[in-house]
Coordinates of C-alpha atoms and ligand atoms in Angstrom, one line a residue:
K27 CA 0.1 -0.1 0.1
E28 CA 2.3 2.1 0.9
A29 CA 4.7 1.6 -2.5
E30 CA 1.7 2.3 -4.2
Q31 CA 1.1 5.9 -2.5
Q32 CA 4.3 6.5 -3.5
Q33 CA 4.1 5.7 -7.0
K34 CA 0.7 8.2 -7.3
L35 CA 3.2 11.0 -5.2
A36 CA 5.3 13.2 -7.8
N37 CA 9.1 13.3 -7.1
V38 CA 10.5 16.8 -6.2
V39 CA 14.3 17.7 -5.0
I40 CA 14.7 20.1 -3.4
L41 CA 18.2 22.0 -4.3
A42 CA 19.3 24.3 -0.8
T43 CA 21.3 27.3 -1.5
G44 CA 21.4 29.2 2.4
G45 CA 19.5 32.3 3.1
T46 CA 17.2 31.7 7.0
I47 CA 15.1 29.6 5.9
A48 CA 18.6 27.9 6.9
G49 CA 18.8 29.9 9.1
A50 CA 19.9 29.6 13.4
G51 CA 19.7 32.4 15.7
A52 CA 20.7 31.6 19.6
S53 CA 17.2 31.7 20.8
A54 CA 13.1 31.5 19.9
A55 CA 13.4 35.4 20.5
N56 CA 15.9 36.2 17.7
S57 CA 13.5 37.5 14.6
A58 CA 16.7 39.2 13.5
T59 CA 19.5 38.1 14.3
Y60 CA 20.6 35.3 13.7
Q61 CA 22.9 33.7 10.8
A62 CA 21.9 32.2 7.7
A63 CA 23.1 29.3 5.8
K64 CA 23.2 26.9 8.7
V65 CA 20.7 24.5 8.2
G66 CA 22.0 21.6 5.8
I67 CA 18.8 20.8 3.8
D68 CA 18.4 16.9 5.8
K69 CA 17.7 18.1 8.8
L70 CA 15.1 21.0 6.9
I71 CA 13.5 17.8 5.2
A72 CA 13.6 16.3 8.5
G73 CA 11.5 19.7 10.1
V74 CA 8.2 18.6 7.9
P75 CA 7.8 15.4 7.2
E76 CA 4.3 16.5 6.2
L77 CA 6.5 17.1 2.7
A78 CA 6.7 13.4 2.5
Q79 CA 2.2 13.6 2.3
L80 CA 2.8 15.6 -0.5
A81 CA 5.1 14.7 -2.8
N82 CA 8.9 11.6 -3.1
V83 CA 10.5 13.9 -1.6
R84 CA 14.8 14.4 -1.9
G85 CA 17.5 17.0 -0.9
E86 CA 20.5 18.5 -1.9
Q87 CA 23.0 20.8 -1.0
V88 CA 23.9 22.5 -3.8
M89 CA 26.5 26.0 -1.7
Q90 CA 25.2 27.4 1.8
I91 CA 25.8 30.9 1.7
A92 CA 23.6 34.0 2.2
S93 CA 22.6 35.1 -1.0
E94 CA 23.0 38.8 -0.8
S95 CA 26.6 36.4 -1.8
I96 CA 25.8 34.7 -4.9
S97 CA 27.9 35.2 -7.6
N98 CA 27.1 34.6 -11.3
D99 CA 29.3 31.5 -11.6
D100 CA 26.9 30.3 -8.6
L101 CA 23.5 31.0 -10.6
L102 CA 25.4 29.6 -14.1
K103 CA 26.0 26.4 -11.2
L104 CA 22.7 27.0 -9.7
G105 CA 20.5 26.5 -13.8
K106 CA 23.0 24.2 -14.7
R107 CA 22.2 22.1 -12.2
V108 CA 18.1 22.7 -12.0
A109 CA 18.3 21.8 -16.6
E110 CA 20.0 18.5 -15.3
L111 CA 17.3 17.8 -13.1
A112 CA 14.2 18.7 -15.6
D113 CA 16.1 16.3 -18.3
S114 CA 15.3 13.2 -16.1
N115 CA 12.2 11.7 -16.3
D116 CA 11.9 10.9 -12.0
V117 CA 12.1 14.1 -11.7
D118 CA 8.4 15.8 -11.9
G119 CA 8.7 19.2 -9.9
I120 CA 12.4 21.5 -8.0
V121 CA 12.4 23.7 -5.1
I122 CA 15.3 25.8 -4.9
T123 CA 15.7 27.8 -1.2
H124 CA 16.8 30.7 -1.1
G125 CA 18.1 34.0 0.7
T126 CA 15.5 36.6 0.4
D127 CA 18.0 39.1 -0.4
T128 CA 18.3 38.2 -4.1
L129 CA 16.6 35.2 -4.8
E130 CA 14.2 38.0 -7.3
E131 CA 17.1 37.8 -9.3
T132 CA 17.7 34.0 -9.1
A133 CA 13.9 33.2 -9.9
Y134 CA 14.1 36.1 -12.5
F135 CA 16.9 34.3 -14.1
L136 CA 15.8 30.6 -13.7
N137 CA 12.7 31.9 -15.1
L138 CA 15.0 32.9 -19.0
V139 CA 17.1 30.1 -19.2
E140 CA 14.9 27.2 -18.4
K141 CA 13.9 25.0 -20.8
T142 CA 11.2 23.4 -19.3
D143 CA 7.4 23.7 -18.4
K144 CA 7.9 21.7 -15.2
P145 CA 7.2 23.6 -12.1
I146 CA 11.1 25.8 -10.9
V147 CA 9.8 26.9 -6.9
V148 CA 12.3 29.0 -5.4
V149 CA 11.0 29.9 -2.0
G150 CA 13.1 31.6 1.3
S151 CA 11.7 32.8 4.3
M152 CA 12.0 36.1 6.7
R153 CA 11.9 34.1 10.2
P154 CA 15.3 31.9 10.6
G155 CA 13.9 27.8 12.0
T156 CA 15.0 29.2 15.7
A157 CA 12.2 31.9 16.1
M158 CA 9.1 32.0 17.3
S159 CA 6.3 31.6 14.5
A160 CA 9.2 30.7 12.0
D161 CA 7.6 31.0 8.4
G162 CA 10.9 28.9 6.9
M163 CA 7.9 25.6 7.8
L164 CA 5.2 26.6 5.5
N165 CA 6.7 28.4 3.0
L166 CA 9.2 25.2 2.4
Y167 CA 5.5 23.2 2.6
N168 CA 3.9 24.6 0.1
A169 CA 6.0 25.1 -2.6
V170 CA 6.7 21.7 -2.3
A171 CA 2.7 21.9 -3.2
V172 CA 2.9 23.4 -5.9
A173 CA 6.4 22.3 -7.4
S174 CA 4.1 18.9 -7.6
D175 CA 0.8 19.8 -9.0
K176 CA 0.6 19.5 -12.6
Q177 CA -1.5 22.9 -12.6
S178 CA 2.1 24.6 -11.6
R179 CA 3.6 23.4 -14.6
G180 CA 4.7 25.9 -17.6
K181 CA 3.3 29.0 -15.6
G182 CA 7.4 29.9 -15.9
V183 CA 9.9 30.1 -11.8
L184 CA 8.0 30.6 -9.7
V185 CA 7.9 32.3 -5.5
T186 CA 5.9 30.7 -3.1
M187 CA 6.4 32.8 0.6
N188 CA 3.1 34.4 2.2
D189 CA 1.2 31.5 1.0
E190 CA 0.8 33.0 -2.2
I191 CA 2.2 31.9 -5.1
Q192 CA 4.6 35.5 -7.0
S193 CA 5.6 35.3 -10.6
G194 CA 9.5 34.7 -10.5
R195 CA 9.6 38.1 -13.4
D196 CA 7.6 39.9 -10.7
V197 CA 8.5 39.2 -8.2
S198 CA 10.4 42.2 -5.4
K199 CA 11.0 42.1 -1.3
S200 CA 9.7 45.0 -0.8
I201 CA 10.3 45.2 2.6
N202 CA 13.3 43.9 4.9
I203 CA 11.3 43.2 8.0
K204 CA 8.1 41.3 7.7
T205 CA 6.9 37.8 5.9
E206 CA 4.7 39.5 4.4
A207 CA 7.7 40.9 2.3
F208 CA 7.7 39.8 -1.1
K209 CA 4.8 41.5 -3.8
S210 CA 4.8 41.8 -7.1
A211 CA 3.4 45.2 -8.8
W212 CA 1.0 43.2 -10.5
G213 CA -0.1 41.6 -7.7
P214 CA -0.1 37.6 -7.3
M215 CA -1.0 34.9 -8.9
G216 CA -2.3 33.1 -6.7
M217 CA -2.4 31.2 -3.6
V218 CA -1.5 27.9 -1.5
V219 CA -3.7 26.9 1.4
E220 CA -3.3 23.6 3.4
G221 CA -0.9 22.1 0.3
K222 CA -3.5 22.9 -2.3
S223 CA -3.0 26.3 -5.1
Y224 CA -5.5 28.3 -6.2
W225 CA -4.6 30.4 -9.0
F226 CA -6.3 33.4 -11.0
R227 CA -3.7 34.8 -13.5
L228 CA -1.1 33.8 -16.0
P229 CA 2.1 36.2 -16.8
A230 CA 2.5 37.2 -19.8
K231 CA 5.6 37.7 -20.9
R232 CA 8.1 34.9 -22.9
H233 CA 9.5 32.6 -20.0
T234 CA 11.4 29.1 -20.1
S235 CA 10.2 27.1 -22.7
N236 CA 8.9 29.7 -24.9
S237 CA 12.0 31.7 -24.2
E238 CA 15.2 32.1 -27.2
F239 CA 18.0 31.8 -23.7
D240 CA 18.8 28.1 -22.6
I241 CA 20.6 27.9 -19.7
K242 CA 23.0 24.5 -21.3
Q243 CA 24.0 27.0 -24.7
I244 CA 25.8 29.9 -21.3
S245 CA 29.3 29.2 -20.2
S246 CA 29.1 32.7 -18.6
L247 CA 27.8 35.9 -18.5
P248 CA 28.7 39.2 -19.1
A249 CA 29.5 42.0 -16.9
V250 CA 26.5 44.6 -16.2
D251 CA 26.4 46.3 -13.0
I252 CA 24.3 48.9 -11.7
A253 CA 24.5 52.6 -10.6
Y254 CA 22.2 54.2 -8.7
G255 CA 20.1 58.3 -8.9
Y256 CA 19.6 60.3 -6.3
G257 CA 19.6 64.2 -5.4
N258 CA 23.2 65.7 -6.3
V259 CA 24.8 62.5 -8.2
T260 CA 27.8 62.8 -9.7
D261 CA 29.2 60.5 -13.0
T262 CA 32.0 59.3 -10.5
A263 CA 30.5 55.6 -9.7
Y264 CA 28.9 55.6 -13.8
K265 CA 32.3 55.6 -15.0
A266 CA 34.6 53.7 -12.5
L267 CA 31.7 50.6 -13.5
A268 CA 32.7 50.9 -16.8
Q269 CA 36.4 51.7 -16.6
N270 CA 36.1 48.0 -14.0
G271 CA 35.2 46.6 -17.8
A272 CA 31.4 46.8 -16.2
K273 CA 29.5 45.8 -20.8
A274 CA 26.0 47.9 -19.7
L275 CA 25.1 49.6 -17.1
I276 CA 22.3 49.9 -14.9
H277 CA 21.3 53.3 -14.6
A278 CA 18.4 52.5 -11.5
G279 CA 16.8 55.7 -12.0
T280 CA 15.0 58.5 -9.9
G281 CA 10.9 58.7 -10.3
N282 CA 10.8 57.5 -14.2
G283 CA 14.2 56.7 -15.1
S284 CA 15.3 60.6 -14.7
V285 CA 18.7 61.3 -15.4
S286 CA 20.4 63.5 -13.9
S287 CA 22.3 66.4 -16.4
R288 CA 25.5 66.0 -14.4
V289 CA 25.2 62.8 -15.3
V290 CA 24.2 62.6 -18.8
P291 CA 27.2 63.2 -21.0
A292 CA 29.4 60.7 -19.1
L293 CA 26.6 58.4 -20.6
Q294 CA 26.2 59.7 -24.0
E295 CA 29.7 59.2 -23.5
L296 CA 30.2 55.6 -22.3
R297 CA 27.5 54.3 -25.0
K298 CA 29.8 56.2 -28.2
N299 CA 32.8 53.5 -26.0
G300 CA 30.4 50.5 -26.8
V301 CA 29.0 49.8 -23.1
Q302 CA 25.0 49.9 -23.7
I303 CA 23.4 52.5 -20.9
I304 CA 20.0 50.8 -19.9
R305 CA 17.4 53.3 -17.4
S306 CA 15.6 51.8 -15.0
S307 CA 13.9 52.9 -11.8
H308 CA 14.2 52.1 -8.0
V309 CA 10.5 53.9 -7.3
N310 CA 10.0 51.7 -3.9
Q311 CA 5.9 49.9 -5.5
G312 CA 8.2 49.0 -9.0
G313 CA 9.1 51.3 -12.2
F314 CA 7.5 52.7 -14.9
V315 CA 10.0 53.2 -17.8
L316 CA 9.4 53.9 -21.3
R317 CA 11.5 55.4 -23.7
N318 CA 12.3 58.5 -24.9
A319 CA 10.2 59.9 -21.8
E320 CA 12.7 61.5 -20.0
Q321 CA 15.1 60.7 -21.8
P322 CA 15.8 61.0 -25.7
D323 CA 16.6 57.3 -25.7
D324 CA 16.2 56.7 -29.3
K325 CA 19.0 60.2 -30.8
N326 CA 21.2 58.9 -27.3
D327 CA 21.2 55.4 -28.5
W328 CA 20.1 54.1 -25.1
V329 CA 17.5 50.9 -23.6
V330 CA 14.6 51.1 -21.2
A331 CA 13.9 48.7 -18.5
H332 CA 10.5 48.8 -18.9
D333 CA 8.6 48.0 -15.5
L334 CA 11.9 45.7 -14.1
N335 CA 13.5 46.0 -11.4
P336 CA 17.5 47.9 -11.9
Q337 CA 18.5 44.1 -10.0
K338 CA 15.6 42.8 -12.2
A339 CA 17.3 45.3 -15.1
R340 CA 20.9 43.8 -13.9
I341 CA 20.0 39.7 -14.8
L342 CA 17.9 40.2 -18.1
A343 CA 20.4 42.4 -19.5
M344 CA 23.7 39.7 -18.9
V345 CA 21.4 37.1 -20.6
A346 CA 20.4 38.6 -23.3
M347 CA 24.3 40.3 -23.8
T348 CA 25.0 36.7 -24.3
K349 CA 23.2 36.5 -27.8
T350 CA 23.5 40.7 -28.6
Q351 CA 25.2 43.4 -28.3
D352 CA 22.9 45.4 -30.4
S353 CA 20.8 48.0 -28.4
K354 CA 17.5 47.5 -30.7
E355 CA 18.3 44.0 -29.9
L356 CA 18.3 44.8 -26.3
Q357 CA 15.9 46.6 -26.3
R358 CA 13.2 44.1 -27.9
I359 CA 14.1 41.6 -25.9
F360 CA 13.7 44.4 -22.7
W361 CA 10.1 44.7 -24.3
E362 CA 9.6 40.5 -24.5
Y363 CA 10.7 39.5 -21.4
Ligands
LIG16 N1 15.6 37.1 5.1 C1 16.7 36.3 4.0 O1 16.5 35.5 3.4 C2 17.4 37.3 4.8 C3 19.2 36.8 4.9 C4 20.3 36.7 3.8 N2 20.2 38.0 3.7 C5 20.3 36.6 2.7 O2 19.3 36.3 1.7 O3 20.3 34.9 2.7

């Protein structure tokens, strides 16, 4: 009977990378002061025995770090392992446990480069497992529930935090001290409640199987860096990043991606020297940058990131520039993904 039950359940692999979901603090009162990336994946799985009712679950420790330290090489390593698992017949879904600081970057990266319809769910927590009202157990349970659900197929890379199912493209860490930390300007795709998912909308942008990018064809990512716009800003950071080898600069602009008159000449000059200039916005609830609004992008040969925040724009620019150095192609890609 037990063997029959196991055969019916989906096979889900949990790839662990670290973060607060694997964190540990000195006491149960430490919800904010703790060390991330301490607890191994086997212990995390053992801590949620209910997972066995949802799926045949096994874990792999891919790395054990806080997500602010994830490098491009780490992204590639994780992405390639996800692709291998997605290709194997005995894997139905993949969950990635991840620190929340750059979770939105990894989720968007995988959304762009994994050529599969199988569910890929990225999950983290805001409190370590040692804290009172730790959120990691339920978030992980929800992630496995979504990853083992056939309905989750073909919907792009997903994020399950705070009972919501979010698109890995849209979602962003919006506050750092609440368990309700992850928001999308365009709303969640669904909810997961008591191990069951409820869907309300689908992503309109290209992703996974329908993407022109494939992790198997990517061996390195170009240097793309971000510089921040603010009152009294100078062009120092932009120039320094370019001098250090950046092939594209993401302008994390004020408002609708506006650029200070003290910075414009440097960006025009850098573009003439081959550096791609991509205007995004760092406004809190989600930016919306349009071509030739604020700045003459056609004349300057700059690109706009539209609704992608600066850190997501960096991910898309890196992936796109593995294929093209043409600014018009780059802009097409920024509209489509
Ligand atoms: N809540 C978290 O996961 C933050 C912990 C750590 N800074 C990380 O991103 O891994």
